[in-house]
PDB file of C-alpha atoms and ligand atoms in Angstrom:
ATOM      1  CA  VAL A   1      55.983  46.265  -3.325  1.00 43.00           C
ATOM      2  CA  ARG A   2      52.365  46.374  -4.563  1.00 47.00           C
ATOM      3  CA  GLU A   3      51.839  49.807  -2.773  1.00 48.00           C
ATOM      4  CA  ALA A   4      55.227  51.004  -3.936  1.00 47.00           C
ATOM      5  CA  GLY A   5      55.376  54.315  -5.098  1.00 47.00           C
ATOM      6  CA  GLY A   6      56.432  55.402  -8.622  1.00 49.00           C
ATOM      7  CA  ASN A   7      60.150  56.327  -7.082  1.00 51.00           C
ATOM      8  CA  ASN A   8      60.529  52.789  -5.620  1.00 55.00           C
ATOM      9  CA  ILE A   9      59.461  51.506  -9.135  1.00 54.00           C
ATOM     10  CA  ALA A  10      61.711  53.324 -10.880  1.00 56.00           C
ATOM     11  CA  SER A  11      64.635  51.833  -8.721  1.00 61.00           C
ATOM     12  CA  LEU A  12      63.739  48.326  -9.310  1.00 65.00           C
ATOM     13  CA  SER A  13      66.028  46.148 -11.206  1.00 77.00           C
ATOM     14  CA  SER A  14      65.109  45.770 -14.543  1.00 78.00           C
ATOM     15  CA  LYS A  15      64.597  42.101 -14.041  1.00 77.00           C
ATOM     16  CA  SER A  16      62.122  42.460 -11.045  1.00 81.00           C
ATOM     17  CA  HIS A  17      60.557  45.221 -13.273  1.00 79.00           C
ATOM     18  CA  LYS A  18      59.934  42.528 -16.049  1.00 80.00           C
ATOM     19  CA  ALA A  19      58.538  40.347 -13.213  1.00 80.00           C
ATOM     20  CA  LEU A  20      56.376  43.212 -12.040  1.00 79.00           C
ATOM     21  CA  ASN A  21      54.994  43.385 -15.332  1.00 89.00           C
ATOM     22  CA  ARG A  22      54.613  40.156 -16.301  1.00 91.00           C
ATOM     23  CA  LYS A  23      52.774  39.648 -12.524  1.00 93.00           C
ATOM     24  CA  SER A  24      50.195  42.167 -13.330  1.00 93.00           C
ATOM     25  CA  LEU A  25      49.599  40.917 -16.973  1.00 95.00           C
ATOM     26  CA  ILE A  26      49.053  37.550 -15.966  1.00 96.00           C
ATOM     27  CA  GLU A  27      46.399  39.194 -13.232  1.00 96.00           C
ATOM     28  CA  LYS A  28      44.522  41.061 -16.003  1.00 96.00           C
ATOM     29  CA  ARG A  29      44.190  38.520 -17.939  1.00 97.00           C
ATOM     30  CA  LEU A  30      43.522  35.695 -15.636  1.00 98.00           C
ATOM     31  CA  LEU A  31      40.578  37.919 -14.829  1.00 97.00           C
ATOM     32  CA  LEU A  32      39.412  37.778 -18.327  1.00 97.00           C
ATOM     33  CA  ALA A  33      39.813  34.115 -18.479  1.00 97.00           C
ATOM     34  CA  LEU A  34      38.093  33.325 -15.625  1.00 97.00           C
ATOM     35  CA  ASP A  35      35.130  35.415 -16.805  1.00 96.00           C
ATOM     36  CA  GLN A  36      34.685  33.825 -19.792  1.00 96.00           C
ATOM     37  CA  LYS A  37      35.853  30.121 -18.491  1.00 95.00           C
ATOM     38  CA  ASN A  38      38.679  29.906 -20.411  1.00 96.00           C
ATOM     39  CA  LEU A  39      40.734  27.809 -18.369  1.00 98.00           C
ATOM     40  CA  GLU A  40      40.595  23.739 -18.428  1.00 98.00           C
ATOM     41  CA  VAL A  41      40.789  20.938 -16.129  1.00 98.00           C
ATOM     42  CA  LEU A  42      42.904  17.826 -16.901  1.00 98.00           C
ATOM     43  CA  TYR A  43      42.830  14.796 -14.876  1.00 98.00           C
ATOM     44  CA  GLN A  44      45.670  12.436 -13.835  1.00 98.00           C
ATOM     45  CA  PRO A  45      44.697   8.814 -12.968  1.00 98.00           C
ATOM     46  CA  GLN A  46      45.580   7.056  -9.923  1.00 98.00           C
ATOM     47  CA  LEU A  47      46.003   3.418  -9.855  1.00 98.00           C
ATOM     48  CA  ASP A  48      44.863   1.020  -6.992  1.00 98.00           C
ATOM     49  CA  LEU A  49      47.716  -1.429  -6.915  1.00 98.00           C
ATOM     50  CA  ASN A  50      45.885  -4.183  -5.029  1.00 96.00           C
ATOM     51  CA  SER A  51      42.642  -4.372  -7.677  1.00 96.00           C
ATOM     52  CA  GLY A  52      44.838  -2.752 -10.672  1.00 96.00           C
ATOM     53  CA  GLU A  53      42.182  -0.442 -11.494  1.00 96.00           C
ATOM     54  CA  ILE A  54      42.163   3.391 -11.958  1.00 97.00           C
ATOM     55  CA  ILE A  55      39.906   4.665  -9.055  1.00 98.00           C
ATOM     56  CA  ALA A  56      40.645   8.263  -8.801  1.00 98.00           C
ATOM     57  CA  VAL A  57      41.911  11.043 -10.905  1.00 98.00           C
ATOM     58  CA  GLU A  58      43.490  14.448  -9.869  1.00 98.00           C
ATOM     59  CA  ALA A  59      42.254  17.587 -11.039  1.00 98.00           C
ATOM     60  CA  LEU A  60      44.895  19.711 -12.294  1.00 98.00           C
ATOM     61  CA  VAL A  61      44.187  23.549 -13.857  1.00 98.00           C
ATOM     62  CA  ARG A  62      45.660  24.280 -17.062  1.00 98.00           C
ATOM     63  CA  TRP A  63      45.616  27.501 -18.855  1.00 98.00           C
ATOM     64  CA  GLU A  64      46.785  28.913 -22.387  1.00 98.00           C
ATOM     65  CA  ASP A  65      46.078  32.832 -22.546  1.00 97.00           C
ATOM     66  CA  GLU A  66      46.210  33.982 -25.995  1.00 95.00           C
ATOM     67  CA  GLU A  67      48.621  36.965 -25.340  1.00 94.00           C
ATOM     68  CA  ILE A  68      50.616  35.346 -23.008  1.00 95.00           C
ATOM     69  CA  GLY A  69      50.551  31.647 -24.025  1.00 97.00           C
ATOM     70  CA  VAL A  70      50.535  29.057 -21.385  1.00 97.00           C
ATOM     71  CA  VAL A  71      51.080  29.423 -17.769  1.00 98.00           C
ATOM     72  CA  PRO A  72      52.159  26.727 -15.694  1.00 97.00           C
ATOM     73  CA  PRO A  73      50.482  26.023 -12.289  1.00 97.00           C
ATOM     74  CA  ASP A  74      53.513  26.627 -10.856  1.00 96.00           C
ATOM     75  CA  GLU A  75      53.622  30.431 -11.701  1.00 97.00           C
ATOM     76  CA  LEU A  76      49.653  30.644 -11.864  1.00 97.00           C
ATOM     77  CA  ILE A  77      48.950  29.467  -8.587  1.00 96.00           C
ATOM     78  CA  PRO A  78      51.537  31.364  -6.304  1.00 95.00           C
ATOM     79  CA  ILE A  79      49.959  34.631  -8.213  1.00 96.00           C
ATOM     80  CA  ALA A  80      46.226  33.631  -7.723  1.00 96.00           C
ATOM     81  CA  GLU A  81      46.926  33.025  -4.108  1.00 94.00           C
ATOM     82  CA  GLU A  82      48.245  36.543  -3.661  1.00 94.00           C
ATOM     83  CA  THR A  83      45.417  38.545  -5.552  1.00 93.00           C
ATOM     84  CA  GLY A  84      43.028  36.147  -4.360  1.00 93.00           C
ATOM     85  CA  LEU A  85      42.086  35.044  -7.508  1.00 96.00           C
ATOM     86  CA  ILE A  86      42.584  31.436  -6.259  1.00 96.00           C
ATOM     87  CA  ASN A  87      39.345  31.574  -5.122  1.00 96.00           C
ATOM     88  CA  ASP A  88      37.807  32.067  -8.501  1.00 97.00           C
ATOM     89  CA  ILE A  89      40.481  29.516 -10.118  1.00 97.00           C
ATOM     90  CA  GLY A  90      39.176  26.952  -7.051  1.00 97.00           C
ATOM     91  CA  SER A  91      35.165  27.563  -7.728  1.00 97.00           C
ATOM     92  CA  PHE A  92      35.639  27.024 -11.606  1.00 98.00           C
ATOM     93  CA  VAL A  93      38.221  23.660 -10.822  1.00 98.00           C
ATOM     94  CA  ILE A  94      35.100  22.742  -8.077  1.00 98.00           C
ATOM     95  CA  GLU A  95      32.090  23.105 -10.693  1.00 98.00           C
ATOM     96  CA  GLU A  96      34.550  21.340 -13.442  1.00 98.00           C
ATOM     97  CA  ALA A  97      35.272  18.239 -11.514  1.00 98.00           C
ATOM     98  CA  CYS A  98      31.427  17.838  -9.625  1.00 98.00           C
ATOM     99  CA  LYS A  99      29.904  18.315 -13.424  1.00 98.00           C
ATOM    100  CA  GLN A 100      32.610  15.512 -14.402  1.00 98.00           C
ATOM    101  CA  ALA A 101      32.380  13.027 -11.435  1.00 98.00           C
ATOM    102  CA  ALA A 102      28.690  13.254 -12.073  1.00 98.00           C
ATOM    103  CA  LEU A 103      28.736  12.613 -15.768  1.00 98.00           C
ATOM    104  CA  TRP A 104      30.972   9.635 -14.930  1.00 97.00           C
ATOM    105  CA  ASN A 105      28.742   8.319 -12.194  1.00 97.00           C
ATOM    106  CA  GLU A 106      25.902   8.880 -14.248  1.00 97.00           C
ATOM    107  CA  ARG A 107      27.326   6.392 -16.922  1.00 95.00           C
ATOM    108  CA  GLY A 108      28.568   3.819 -14.458  1.00 94.00           C
ATOM    109  CA  VAL A 109      31.837   5.043 -14.435  1.00 94.00           C
ATOM    110  CA  ASN A 110      33.234   5.127 -11.036  1.00 90.00           C
ATOM    111  CA  LEU A 111      35.679   7.360 -10.620  1.00 97.00           C
ATOM    112  CA  LYS A 112      36.479   9.451  -7.715  1.00 98.00           C
ATOM    113  CA  ILE A 113      37.753  13.106  -8.577  1.00 98.00           C
ATOM    114  CA  SER A 114      40.634  14.552  -6.389  1.00 98.00           C
ATOM    115  CA  ILE A 115      40.541  18.343  -6.397  1.00 98.00           C
ATOM    116  CA  ASN A 116      43.652  20.643  -4.622  1.00 98.00           C
ATOM    117  CA  LEU A 117      42.546  23.507  -2.442  1.00 96.00           C
ATOM    118  CA  SER A 118      44.407  26.324  -0.649  1.00 90.00           C
ATOM    119  CA  VAL A 119      43.972  27.547   2.979  1.00 88.00           C
ATOM    120  CA  ARG A 120      43.160  30.867   1.266  1.00 89.00           C
ATOM    121  CA  GLU A 121      40.377  29.356  -0.155  1.00 92.00           C
ATOM    122  CA  PHE A 122      38.916  27.607   3.311  1.00 90.00           C
ATOM    123  CA  ARG A 123      39.451  31.297   4.846  1.00 89.00           C
ATOM    124  CA  ASP A 124      36.426  32.130   3.210  1.00 90.00           C
ATOM    125  CA  LYS A 125      33.631  31.111   5.929  1.00 90.00           C
ATOM    126  CA  ASN A 126      31.030  30.207   3.437  1.00 94.00           C
ATOM    127  CA  MET A 127      33.808  27.451   1.446  1.00 95.00           C
ATOM    128  CA  ALA A 128      31.951  24.365   2.640  1.00 96.00           C
ATOM    129  CA  LYS A 129      28.572  25.483   2.162  1.00 97.00           C
ATOM    130  CA  SER A 130      29.865  26.693  -1.284  1.00 97.00           C
ATOM    131  CA  ILE A 131      31.364  23.020  -1.872  1.00 98.00           C
ATOM    132  CA  LEU A 132      27.955  21.421  -1.047  1.00 98.00           C
ATOM    133  CA  ASN A 133      26.155  23.961  -3.205  1.00 98.00           C
ATOM    134  CA  THR A 134      27.950  22.964  -5.930  1.00 98.00           C
ATOM    135  CA  LEU A 135      27.700  19.265  -5.349  1.00 98.00           C
ATOM    136  CA  SER A 136      23.898  19.370  -5.164  1.00 98.00           C
ATOM    137  CA  GLN A 137      23.516  21.823  -8.149  1.00 98.00           C
ATOM    138  CA  THR A 138      25.391  19.401 -10.247  1.00 98.00           C
ATOM    139  CA  ASN A 139      24.248  16.429  -8.813  1.00 98.00           C
ATOM    140  CA  CYS A 140      27.375  15.108  -7.965  1.00 98.00           C
ATOM    141  CA  PRO A 141      27.503  12.624  -4.974  1.00 98.00           C
ATOM    142  CA  ALA A 142      29.946  14.049  -2.139  1.00 98.00           C
ATOM    143  CA  SER A 143      31.513  10.564  -2.100  1.00 98.00           C
ATOM    144  CA  LEU A 144      33.483  11.092  -5.274  1.00 98.00           C
ATOM    145  CA  ILE A 145      35.021  14.063  -4.498  1.00 98.00           C
ATOM    146  CA  GLN A 146      38.495  14.126  -2.551  1.00 98.00           C
ATOM    147  CA  ILE A 147      40.307  17.430  -1.753  1.00 98.00           C
ATOM    148  CA  GLU A 148      44.105  17.689  -1.513  1.00 97.00           C
ATOM    149  CA  ILE A 149      45.519  20.216   1.237  1.00 93.00           C
ATOM    150  CA  THR A 150      49.080  20.675   1.880  1.00 88.00           C
ATOM    151  CA  GLU A 151      51.310  20.820   5.046  1.00 82.00           C
ATOM    152  CA  LYS A 152      51.038  24.135   4.767  1.00 81.00           C
ATOM    153  CA  PHE A 153      47.438  24.073   4.988  1.00 83.00           C
ATOM    154  CA  ALA A 154      47.148  22.173   7.892  1.00 82.00           C
ATOM    155  CA  LEU A 155      50.063  24.352   9.968  1.00 80.00           C
ATOM    156  CA  GLU A 156      47.434  27.373   9.139  1.00 82.00           C
ATOM    157  CA  ALA A 157      44.592  25.462   9.851  1.00 81.00           C
ATOM    158  CA  GLU A 158      45.445  24.084  13.303  1.00 80.00           C
ATOM    159  CA  ALA A 159      45.764  28.056  14.496  1.00 81.00           C
ATOM    160  CA  GLU A 160      42.168  28.676  12.957  1.00 85.00           C
ATOM    161  CA  SER A 161      39.816  26.517  13.973  1.00 86.00           C
ATOM    162  CA  TYR A 162      37.094  27.268  11.472  1.00 89.00           C
ATOM    163  CA  ILE A 163      39.108  25.910   9.020  1.00 91.00           C
ATOM    164  CA  ILE A 164      38.942  22.708  10.716  1.00 91.00           C
ATOM    165  CA  LYS A 165      35.272  23.237  11.483  1.00 92.00           C
ATOM    166  CA  GLN A 166      34.681  23.181   7.644  1.00 93.00           C
ATOM    167  CA  MET A 167      36.806  20.451   7.163  1.00 94.00           C
ATOM    168  CA  ARG A 168      34.569  18.263   9.719  1.00 94.00           C
ATOM    169  CA  LEU A 169      31.325  19.520   7.896  1.00 96.00           C
ATOM    170  CA  LEU A 170      32.911  18.478   4.634  1.00 97.00           C
ATOM    171  CA  GLU A 171      34.111  15.248   6.129  1.00 97.00           C
ATOM    172  CA  ASN A 172      30.512  14.656   7.925  1.00 97.00           C
ATOM    173  CA  GLU A 173      29.047  15.065   4.281  1.00 98.00           C
ATOM    174  CA  GLY A 174      30.952  12.302   2.981  1.00 98.00           C
ATOM    175  CA  ILE A 175      34.156  14.329   1.110  1.00 98.00           C
ATOM    176  CA  THR A 176      37.602  12.451   1.406  1.00 97.00           C
ATOM    177  CA  PHE A 177      40.463  14.520   2.501  1.00 96.00           C
ATOM    178  CA  VAL A 178      44.050  14.173   1.243  1.00 96.00           C
ATOM    179  CA  LEU A 179      47.493  15.000   2.380  1.00 93.00           C
ATOM    180  CA  ASP A 180      49.515  16.264  -0.617  1.00 94.00           C
ATOM    181  CA  ASP A 181      53.331  16.657  -0.744  1.00 91.00           C
ATOM    182  CA  PHE A 182      53.632  14.625   2.401  1.00 90.00           C
ATOM    183  CA  GLY A 183      57.117  14.755   4.026  1.00 86.00           C
ATOM    184  CA  THR A 184      58.204  17.863   2.526  1.00 85.00           C
ATOM    185  CA  GLY A 185      56.893  20.593   4.981  1.00 76.00           C
ATOM    186  CA  TYR A 186      56.480  20.679   8.372  1.00 69.00           C
ATOM    187  CA  ALA A 187      56.161  18.438  11.681  1.00 59.00           C
ATOM    188  CA  SER A 188      53.674  16.517   9.615  1.00 65.00           C
ATOM    189  CA  PHE A 189      52.679  13.525  12.338  1.00 74.00           C
ATOM    190  CA  ARG A 190      50.548  15.616  14.773  1.00 78.00           C
ATOM    191  CA  TYR A 191      47.786  16.770  11.601  1.00 81.00           C
ATOM    192  CA  MET A 192      47.273  13.091  11.362  1.00 81.00           C
ATOM    193  CA  GLN A 193      45.226  13.437  14.631  1.00 82.00           C
ATOM    194  CA  LEU A 194      44.249  16.726  14.535  1.00 85.00           C
ATOM    195  CA  LEU A 195      42.531  16.705  10.599  1.00 89.00           C
ATOM    196  CA  PRO A 196      40.224  14.225   9.099  1.00 92.00           C
ATOM    197  CA  ILE A 197      42.999  12.882   6.823  1.00 93.00           C
ATOM    198  CA  GLU A 198      42.072   9.496   4.930  1.00 96.00           C
ATOM    199  CA  ILE A 199      44.897   9.643   2.496  1.00 96.00           C
ATOM    200  CA  LEU A 200      48.415  10.818   2.719  1.00 95.00           C
ATOM    201  CA  LYS A 201      50.140  11.293  -0.719  1.00 96.00           C
ATOM    202  CA  ILE A 202      53.764  11.117  -0.738  1.00 95.00           C
ATOM    203  CA  ASP A 203      55.598  13.940  -2.496  1.00 95.00           C
ATOM    204  CA  GLN A 204      57.101  12.954  -5.388  1.00 96.00           C
ATOM    205  CA  MET A 205      60.480  14.509  -4.682  1.00 95.00           C
ATOM    206  CA  PHE A 206      60.725  10.892  -2.413  1.00 95.00           C
ATOM    207  CA  ILE A 207      59.725   8.636  -5.311  1.00 96.00           C
ATOM    208  CA  HIS A 208      62.235  10.147  -7.826  1.00 95.00           C
ATOM    209  CA  SER A 209      65.351   9.608  -5.721  1.00 93.00           C
ATOM    210  CA  LEU A 210      63.798   5.984  -4.716  1.00 89.00           C
ATOM    211  CA  MET A 211      66.147   4.035  -6.939  1.00 89.00           C
ATOM    212  CA  MET A 212      69.382   5.980  -5.987  1.00 89.00           C
ATOM    213  CA  SER A 213      69.379   6.073  -2.009  1.00 91.00           C
ATOM    214  CA  GLU A 214      68.932   3.325  -0.184  1.00 93.00           C
ATOM    215  CA  LYS A 215      67.839   5.846   2.817  1.00 93.00           C
ATOM    216  CA  THR A 216      64.922   7.164   0.733  1.00 93.00           C
ATOM    217  CA  GLN A 217      63.697   3.333   0.488  1.00 96.00           C
ATOM    218  CA  ARG A 218      63.990   2.871   4.378  1.00 95.00           C
ATOM    219  CA  LEU A 219      62.108   6.401   4.431  1.00 93.00           C
ATOM    220  CA  ILE A 220      59.276   5.647   2.471  1.00 95.00           C
ATOM    221  CA  LYS A 221      58.809   1.780   3.862  1.00 96.00           C
ATOM    222  CA  GLY A 222      58.396   3.535   7.250  1.00 94.00           C
ATOM    223  CA  MET A 223      56.093   6.304   5.622  1.00 93.00           C
ATOM    224  CA  VAL A 224      54.093   3.525   4.283  1.00 95.00           C
ATOM    225  CA  GLN A 225      53.855   1.650   7.510  1.00 95.00           C
ATOM    226  CA  PHE A 226      53.266   4.635   9.658  1.00 91.00           C
ATOM    227  CA  ALA A 227      50.384   5.473   7.741  1.00 92.00           C
ATOM    228  CA  LYS A 228      48.965   1.343   7.469  1.00 93.00           C
ATOM    229  CA  SER A 229      49.208   1.801  11.356  1.00 92.00           C
ATOM    230  CA  MET A 230      47.251   4.719  11.640  1.00 90.00           C
ATOM    231  CA  ASN A 231      44.810   3.331   9.105  1.00 93.00           C
ATOM    232  CA  ILE A 232      45.409   5.526   6.689  1.00 95.00           C
ATOM    233  CA  THR A 233      45.804   5.433   2.963  1.00 97.00           C
ATOM    234  CA  VAL A 234      48.965   5.818   1.274  1.00 97.00           C
ATOM    235  CA  LEU A 235      49.383   7.275  -2.335  1.00 98.00           C
ATOM    236  CA  ALA A 236      52.753   7.402  -4.602  1.00 98.00           C
ATOM    237  CA  GLU A 237      52.980  10.454  -6.691  1.00 98.00           C
ATOM    238  CA  GLY A 238      55.384  11.227  -9.598  1.00 98.00           C
ATOM    239  CA  VAL A 239      56.100   7.052 -10.481  1.00 98.00           C
ATOM    240  CA  GLU A 240      57.777   7.217 -13.711  1.00 98.00           C
ATOM    241  CA  THR A 241      59.238   4.061 -13.963  1.00 98.00           C
ATOM    242  CA  GLU A 242      58.501   0.301 -13.655  1.00 98.00           C
ATOM    243  CA  GLU A 243      61.482  -0.047 -10.867  1.00 96.00           C
ATOM    244  CA  GLN A 244      59.827   2.280  -8.508  1.00 97.00           C
ATOM    245  CA  LEU A 245      56.313   0.880  -8.897  1.00 98.00           C
ATOM    246  CA  GLN A 246      58.276  -2.633  -8.102  1.00 97.00           C
ATOM    247  CA  LEU A 247      59.313  -1.161  -4.878  1.00 96.00           C
ATOM    248  CA  LEU A 248      56.308   0.532  -4.061  1.00 97.00           C
ATOM    249  CA  LYS A 249      54.581  -2.874  -4.416  1.00 98.00           C
ATOM    250  CA  GLU A 250      57.140  -4.268  -1.917  1.00 97.00           C
ATOM    251  CA  PHE A 251      56.743  -1.851   0.546  1.00 97.00           C
ATOM    252  CA  GLU A 252      52.763  -2.437   0.113  1.00 97.00           C
ATOM    253  CA  CYS A 253      51.906   1.197  -1.083  1.00 98.00           C
ATOM    254  CA  ASP A 254      47.841   1.312  -1.848  1.00 98.00           C
ATOM    255  CA  ILE A 255      47.464   3.833  -4.837  1.00 98.00           C
ATOM    256  CA  ILE A 256      50.064   5.161  -7.212  1.00 98.00           C
ATOM    257  CA  GLN A 257      50.132   8.738  -9.460  1.00 98.00           C
ATOM    258  CA  GLY A 258      52.503   9.285 -12.023  1.00 98.00           C
ATOM    259  CA  PHE A 259      53.892   9.361 -15.959  1.00 98.00           C
ATOM    260  CA  LEU A 260      54.176   5.522 -15.676  1.00 98.00           C
ATOM    261  CA  ILE A 261      50.237   5.347 -16.078  1.00 98.00           C
ATOM    262  CA  SER A 262      49.598   8.445 -17.489  1.00 98.00           C
ATOM    263  CA  LYS A 263      50.069  12.188 -17.759  1.00 98.00           C
ATOM    264  CA  PRO A 264      47.519  14.463 -16.745  1.00 98.00           C
ATOM    265  CA  VAL A 265      44.715  13.920 -19.486  1.00 98.00           C
ATOM    266  CA  ASN A 266      41.259  15.223 -20.596  1.00 98.00           C
ATOM    267  CA  ALA A 267      38.254  13.709 -19.683  1.00 97.00           C
ATOM    268  CA  LYS A 268      37.470  11.872 -23.076  1.00 97.00           C
ATOM    269  CA  GLU A 269      41.216  10.273 -23.040  1.00 97.00           C
ATOM    270  CA  ILE A 270      40.290   9.110 -19.202  1.00 97.00           C
ATOM    271  CA  LYS A 271      37.150   7.511 -20.393  1.00 95.00           C
ATOM    272  CA  LYS A 272      39.719   5.528 -23.379  1.00 94.00           C
ATOM    273  CA  LEU A 273      42.136   4.707 -20.486  1.00 94.00           C
ATOM    274  CA  ILE A 274      39.405   2.868 -18.570  1.00 92.00           C
ATOM    275  CA  ASN A 275      38.291   1.408 -21.692  1.00 88.00           C
ATOM    276  CA  ASN A 276      41.320  -0.113 -22.167  1.00 86.00           C
ATOM    277  CA  GLN A 277      41.724  -1.515 -18.957  1.00 81.00           C
ATOM    278  CA  LYS A 278      38.601  -3.669 -18.907  1.00 67.00           C
TER     279      LYS A 278
HETATM  280  P1  C2E B 301      50.656  18.870  -7.090  1.00 86.89           P
HETATM  281  O1  C2E B 301      49.506  18.686  -6.335  1.00 86.89           O
HETATM  282  O2  C2E B 301      51.657  18.188  -6.218  1.00 86.89           O
HETATM  283  O3  C2E B 301      50.402  18.173  -8.312  1.00 86.89           O
HETATM  284  C1  C2E B 301      51.052  17.269  -9.155  1.00 86.89           C
HETATM  285  C2  C2E B 301      52.326  17.543  -9.956  1.00 86.89           C
HETATM  286  O4  C2E B 301      53.057  16.463 -10.731  1.00 86.89           O
HETATM  287  C3  C2E B 301      51.495  18.427 -11.345  1.00 86.89           C
HETATM  288  O5  C2E B 301      52.127  19.036 -12.018  1.00 86.89           O
HETATM  289  C4  C2E B 301      51.674  17.088 -12.097  1.00 86.89           C
HETATM  290  O6  C2E B 301      51.549  17.163 -13.208  1.00 86.89           O
HETATM  291  C5  C2E B 301      53.053  16.734 -12.011  1.00 86.89           C
HETATM  292  N1  C2E B 301      53.186  15.160 -11.696  1.00 86.89           N
HETATM  293  C6  C2E B 301      52.200  13.995 -12.126  1.00 86.89           C
HETATM  294  N2  C2E B 301      52.839  12.717 -12.651  1.00 86.89           N
HETATM  295  C7  C2E B 301      54.304  13.395 -12.405  1.00 86.89           C
HETATM  296  C8  C2E B 301      55.806  12.255 -12.761  1.00 86.89           C
HETATM  297  O7  C2E B 301      55.389  11.131 -13.133  1.00 86.89           O
HETATM  298  N3  C2E B 301      56.875  13.180 -13.030  1.00 86.89           N
HETATM  299  C9  C2E B 301      56.851  14.560 -12.549  1.00 86.89           C
HETATM  300  N4  C2E B 301      57.976  14.915 -12.829  1.00 86.89           N
HETATM  301  N5  C2E B 301      55.629  14.972 -12.448  1.00 86.89           N
HETATM  302  C10 C2E B 301      54.530  14.520 -12.442  1.00 86.89           C
HETATM  303  P2  C2E B 301      51.249  20.720 -12.494  1.00 86.89           P
HETATM  304  O8  C2E B 301      50.074  20.392 -12.964  1.00 86.89           O
HETATM  305  O9  C2E B 301      51.964  21.238 -13.302  1.00 86.89           O
HETATM  306  O10 C2E B 301      50.889  21.484 -11.232  1.00 86.89           O
HETATM  307  C11 C2E B 301      51.739  21.979 -10.269  1.00 86.89           C
HETATM  308  C12 C2E B 301      50.859  22.207  -8.841  1.00 86.89           C
HETATM  309  O11 C2E B 301      50.124  23.215  -8.839  1.00 86.89           O
HETATM  310  C13 C2E B 301      50.399  21.070  -8.289  1.00 86.89           C
HETATM  311  O12 C2E B 301      50.961  20.401  -7.571  1.00 86.89           O
HETATM  312  C14 C2E B 301      49.468  21.802  -7.073  1.00 86.89           C
HETATM  313  O13 C2E B 301      50.219  22.084  -6.344  1.00 86.89           O
HETATM  314  C15 C2E B 301      49.026  23.196  -7.790  1.00 86.89           C
HETATM  315  N6  C2E B 301      47.595  23.021  -8.675  1.00 86.89           N
HETATM  316  C16 C2E B 301      47.545  22.448  -9.628  1.00 86.89           C
HETATM  317  N7  C2E B 301      46.374  22.773 -10.617  1.00 86.89           N
HETATM  318  C17 C2E B 301      45.626  23.456  -8.984  1.00 86.89           C
HETATM  319  C18 C2E B 301      44.412  24.000  -8.717  1.00 86.89           C
HETATM  320  O14 C2E B 301      43.686  23.269  -9.578  1.00 86.89           O
HETATM  321  N8  C2E B 301      44.201  24.153  -7.778  1.00 86.89           N
HETATM  322  C19 C2E B 301      45.341  24.699  -6.914  1.00 86.89           C
HETATM  323  N9  C2E B 301      45.155  25.327  -5.709  1.00 86.89           N
HETATM  324  N10 C2E B 301      46.491  24.257  -7.144  1.00 86.89           N
HETATM  325  C20 C2E B 301      46.682  23.457  -8.175  1.00 86.89           C
HETATM  326 CA1   CA B 302      48.063  17.728  -5.443  1.00 86.89          CA
HETATM  327 CA1   CA B 303      51.863  16.635  -4.554  1.00 86.89          CA
HETATM  328 CA1   CA B 304      54.001  19.456  -5.503  1.00 86.89          CA
END
């Protein structure tokens, strides 16, 4: 559609015309926002069920534009991927996260930060190098950074060996990889062999139907057992209720994340949560 001439545009229904307008407005405003670093990163805690401590946080981008208002990630990220601006969002989030992790580290707060990166960002052959650069510029130990990739990422990485090379390079430096949204995408099991995955994140869709379906319970139990047998840590995301937590404990899930612990909040709020814990 982007290359479409005037005639094609005119023949679009008014609904898709509106969507197109919104998209180009978002693109235009996002460029500006990135330039002025007018985005924000919130953090959602991940609770280790064995120690009962918050051991990590997931970095989630937030953008509220003066003109457009809040643009939620589910709308923002696909548009950013399409336009290539995802690389700039990635650089912004990586830098913010590394600065924050370094700061916490200096203050004796032991927290890893998990960053969402898309396959498109790893198509940049300098991706690994630029992450390592940011780590050294911000004085952030690599071991404090986790990278969340999706099954779609894994599928595409398989066909592009230099992506896997970059992952291995980062892994050697101490960065951990998380397979996000596990169970929703393509044939997942092969990637456990192929990619340096240390944590498997069971998609929240499963967690949300946990109490309704015995089948889902068996499925999750099976996923946890599978991960354990592969020596992979299991994290359940989207945990909202005490009942879900109890079952996940029973299944010996390692880590949970979700509204039950906290919604995504700013770094100050994370510090408060940690202090209250002690
Ligand atoms: P995700 O990586 O699967 O992130 C989890 C999403 O679930 C987040 O939505 C989070 O706020 C939400 N969530 C957490 N706990 C609960 C819960 O208990 N219940 C429910 N219903 N939801 C929960 P968010 O922040 O809107 O992000 C949506 C998606 O956008 C993310 O899904 C991720 O794929 C993408 N995204 C967000 N930030 C970034 C980023 O910085 N870079 C990239 N590439 N993608 C991002
Ligand atoms: Ca994620
Ligand atoms: Ca997820
Ligand atoms: Ca998701």
